[in-house]
Amino acid sequence: MLKLKLLAGFMFIASSIPVLADEACVAPELPELPAYGALLSYDQLNEATGLVQTYAMANTAYKTCLDALILDPGSVSREAWRAAMENYNTAGADQNALGKAYDKLNEDWVETHKAKSE
């Protein structure tokens, strides 16, 4: 719940002050997920889930910050606006790639543990 409040506060600040948003838009670091879901314990899988959720929240805040720049192109230089557009697209692609990697990790874990229980 605290994370949601912090996220909401950050989103409000980023959208309220578009001129300052350029300095506040910091891309979150992609988490490193384990390579093989089949080798994970339940706790390790939950830890990976937490990493993905934390990244998704931070990436949403980042894209919201970029939105403030994109929607107010007069507040930044043409180059900064283009960079914001490129960064927004990259952030979306990164999140999709992370989601696919997590889905594969989860599927491997389920298949392995399903086979063990049979």
mmCIF file of C-alpha atoms in Angstrom:
data_model
loop_
_atom_site.group_PDB
_atom_site.id
_atom_site.type_symbol
_atom_site.label_atom_id
_atom_site.label_comp_id
_atom_site.label_asym_id
_atom_site.label_seq_id
_atom_site.Cartn_x
_atom_site.Cartn_y
_atom_site.Cartn_z
ATOM 1 C CA MET A 1 0.000 0.000 0.000
ATOM 2 C CA LEU A 2 2.895 2.341 0.783
ATOM 3 C CA LYS A 3 4.350 1.680 -2.677
ATOM 4 C CA LEU A 4 1.062 2.697 -4.281
ATOM 5 C CA LYS A 5 0.970 5.926 -2.278
ATOM 6 C CA LEU A 6 4.557 6.717 -3.241
ATOM 7 C CA LEU A 7 3.809 5.919 -6.871
ATOM 8 C CA ALA A 8 0.723 8.145 -6.844
ATOM 9 C CA GLY A 9 2.712 10.971 -5.283
ATOM 10 C CA PHE A 10 5.491 10.641 -7.827
ATOM 11 C CA MET A 11 3.002 10.563 -10.697
ATOM 12 C CA PHE A 12 1.303 13.703 -9.384
ATOM 13 C CA ILE A 13 4.579 15.572 -9.027
ATOM 14 C CA ALA A 14 5.820 14.463 -12.452
ATOM 15 C CA SER A 15 2.622 15.544 -14.175
ATOM 16 C CA SER A 16 2.326 18.797 -12.240
ATOM 17 C CA ILE A 17 5.791 20.076 -13.053
ATOM 18 C CA PRO A 18 6.569 19.153 -16.662
ATOM 19 C CA VAL A 19 9.628 21.404 -16.851
ATOM 20 C CA LEU A 20 11.250 19.564 -13.965
ATOM 21 C CA ALA A 21 10.097 16.172 -15.194
ATOM 22 C CA ASP A 22 13.075 15.891 -17.567
ATOM 23 C CA GLU A 23 15.429 15.724 -14.593
ATOM 24 C CA ALA A 24 13.130 13.426 -12.617
ATOM 25 C CA CYS A 25 12.600 10.836 -15.384
ATOM 26 C CA VAL A 26 14.949 8.053 -14.395
ATOM 27 C CA ALA A 27 14.530 4.679 -16.047
ATOM 28 C CA PRO A 28 14.303 1.769 -13.624
ATOM 29 C CA GLU A 29 16.921 -0.927 -13.920
ATOM 30 C CA LEU A 30 15.696 -4.191 -15.407
ATOM 31 C CA PRO A 31 15.908 -6.930 -12.783
ATOM 32 C CA GLU A 32 17.877 -10.057 -13.525
ATOM 33 C CA LEU A 33 15.603 -13.067 -13.384
ATOM 34 C CA PRO A 34 16.892 -16.585 -12.813
ATOM 35 C CA ALA A 35 17.507 -18.461 -16.052
ATOM 36 C CA TYR A 36 15.745 -21.725 -15.212
ATOM 37 C CA GLY A 37 12.372 -21.770 -13.513
ATOM 38 C CA ALA A 38 12.562 -25.518 -13.091
ATOM 39 C CA LEU A 39 15.371 -25.119 -10.558
ATOM 40 C CA LEU A 40 13.626 -22.569 -8.361
ATOM 41 C CA SER A 41 12.021 -23.106 -5.003
ATOM 42 C CA TYR A 42 8.612 -21.609 -4.294
ATOM 43 C CA ASP A 43 10.249 -18.779 -2.329
ATOM 44 C CA GLN A 44 12.645 -18.021 -5.180
ATOM 45 C CA LEU A 45 9.755 -17.874 -7.640
ATOM 46 C CA ASN A 46 7.934 -15.473 -5.320
ATOM 47 C CA GLU A 47 11.078 -13.349 -5.112
ATOM 48 C CA ALA A 48 11.212 -13.193 -8.923
ATOM 49 C CA THR A 49 7.533 -12.217 -8.938
ATOM 50 C CA GLY A 50 8.294 -9.389 -6.530
ATOM 51 C CA LEU A 51 11.132 -8.146 -8.743
ATOM 52 C CA VAL A 52 8.819 -8.033 -11.751
ATOM 53 C CA GLN A 53 6.070 -6.244 -9.809
ATOM 54 C CA THR A 54 8.497 -3.675 -8.392
ATOM 55 C CA TYR A 55 9.934 -3.036 -11.842
ATOM 56 C CA ALA A 56 6.459 -2.680 -13.360
ATOM 57 C CA MET A 57 5.485 -0.059 -10.774
ATOM 58 C CA ALA A 58 8.723 1.881 -11.257
ATOM 59 C CA ASN A 59 8.407 1.655 -15.037
ATOM 60 C CA THR A 60 4.844 2.982 -14.884
ATOM 61 C CA ALA A 61 6.071 5.969 -12.872
ATOM 62 C CA TYR A 62 8.897 6.478 -15.376
ATOM 63 C CA LYS A 63 6.539 6.393 -18.353
ATOM 64 C CA THR A 64 4.178 8.798 -16.569
ATOM 65 C CA CYS A 65 7.090 11.175 -16.105
ATOM 66 C CA LEU A 66 7.947 10.875 -19.798
ATOM 67 C CA ASP A 67 4.279 11.475 -20.639
ATOM 68 C CA ALA A 68 4.533 14.895 -19.025
ATOM 69 C CA LEU A 69 7.297 15.799 -21.476
ATOM 70 C CA ILE A 70 5.651 14.225 -24.487
ATOM 71 C CA LEU A 71 2.308 15.931 -23.878
ATOM 72 C CA ASP A 72 3.920 19.356 -23.414
ATOM 73 C CA PRO A 73 6.530 19.572 -26.186
ATOM 74 C CA GLY A 74 6.943 23.314 -25.699
ATOM 75 C CA SER A 75 8.462 22.753 -22.265
ATOM 76 C CA VAL A 76 11.580 21.021 -23.613
ATOM 77 C CA SER A 77 13.883 21.150 -26.598
ATOM 78 C CA ARG A 78 13.077 19.191 -29.742
ATOM 79 C CA GLU A 79 15.922 16.785 -28.940
ATOM 80 C CA ALA A 80 14.660 16.210 -25.398
ATOM 81 C CA TRP A 81 11.157 15.564 -26.722
ATOM 82 C CA ARG A 82 12.463 13.018 -29.239
ATOM 83 C CA ALA A 83 14.542 11.364 -26.526
ATOM 84 C CA ALA A 84 11.456 11.152 -24.306
ATOM 85 C CA MET A 85 9.542 9.463 -27.141
ATOM 86 C CA GLU A 86 12.362 6.981 -27.754
ATOM 87 C CA ASN A 87 12.736 6.285 -24.039
ATOM 88 C CA TYR A 88 8.992 5.750 -23.685
ATOM 89 C CA ASN A 89 9.023 3.191 -26.498
ATOM 90 C CA THR A 90 12.082 1.472 -25.038
ATOM 91 C CA ALA A 91 10.446 1.317 -21.605
ATOM 92 C CA GLY A 92 7.422 -0.427 -23.094
ATOM 93 C CA ALA A 93 9.560 -2.906 -25.014
ATOM 94 C CA ASP A 94 11.673 -3.635 -21.929
ATOM 95 C CA GLN A 95 8.583 -4.315 -19.836
ATOM 96 C CA ASN A 96 7.176 -6.641 -22.499
ATOM 97 C CA ALA A 97 10.467 -8.544 -22.712
ATOM 98 C CA LEU A 98 10.608 -8.881 -18.930
ATOM 99 C CA GLY A 99 7.022 -10.131 -18.887
ATOM 100 C CA LYS A 100 7.814 -12.791 -21.476
ATOM 101 C CA ALA A 101 10.913 -13.895 -19.556
ATOM 102 C CA TYR A 102 8.873 -14.140 -16.352
ATOM 103 C CA ASP A 103 6.101 -16.090 -18.100
ATOM 104 C CA LYS A 104 8.678 -18.610 -19.329
ATOM 105 C CA LEU A 105 10.216 -18.851 -15.857
ATOM 106 C CA ASN A 106 6.794 -19.437 -14.318
ATOM 107 C CA GLU A 107 5.773 -22.019 -16.942
ATOM 108 C CA ASP A 108 9.008 -23.955 -16.362
ATOM 109 C CA TRP A 109 8.427 -23.894 -12.606
ATOM 110 C CA VAL A 110 4.820 -25.078 -12.923
ATOM 111 C CA GLU A 111 5.710 -27.896 -15.331
ATOM 112 C CA THR A 112 8.528 -29.161 -13.122
ATOM 113 C CA HIS A 113 6.531 -29.052 -9.900
ATOM 114 C CA LYS A 114 3.462 -30.514 -11.547
ATOM 115 C CA ALA A 115 5.545 -33.468 -12.746
ATOM 116 C CA LYS A 116 7.031 -33.917 -9.255
ATOM 117 C CA SER A 117 3.583 -34.078 -7.671
ATOM 118 C CA GLU A 118 2.291 -36.767 -10.046
#
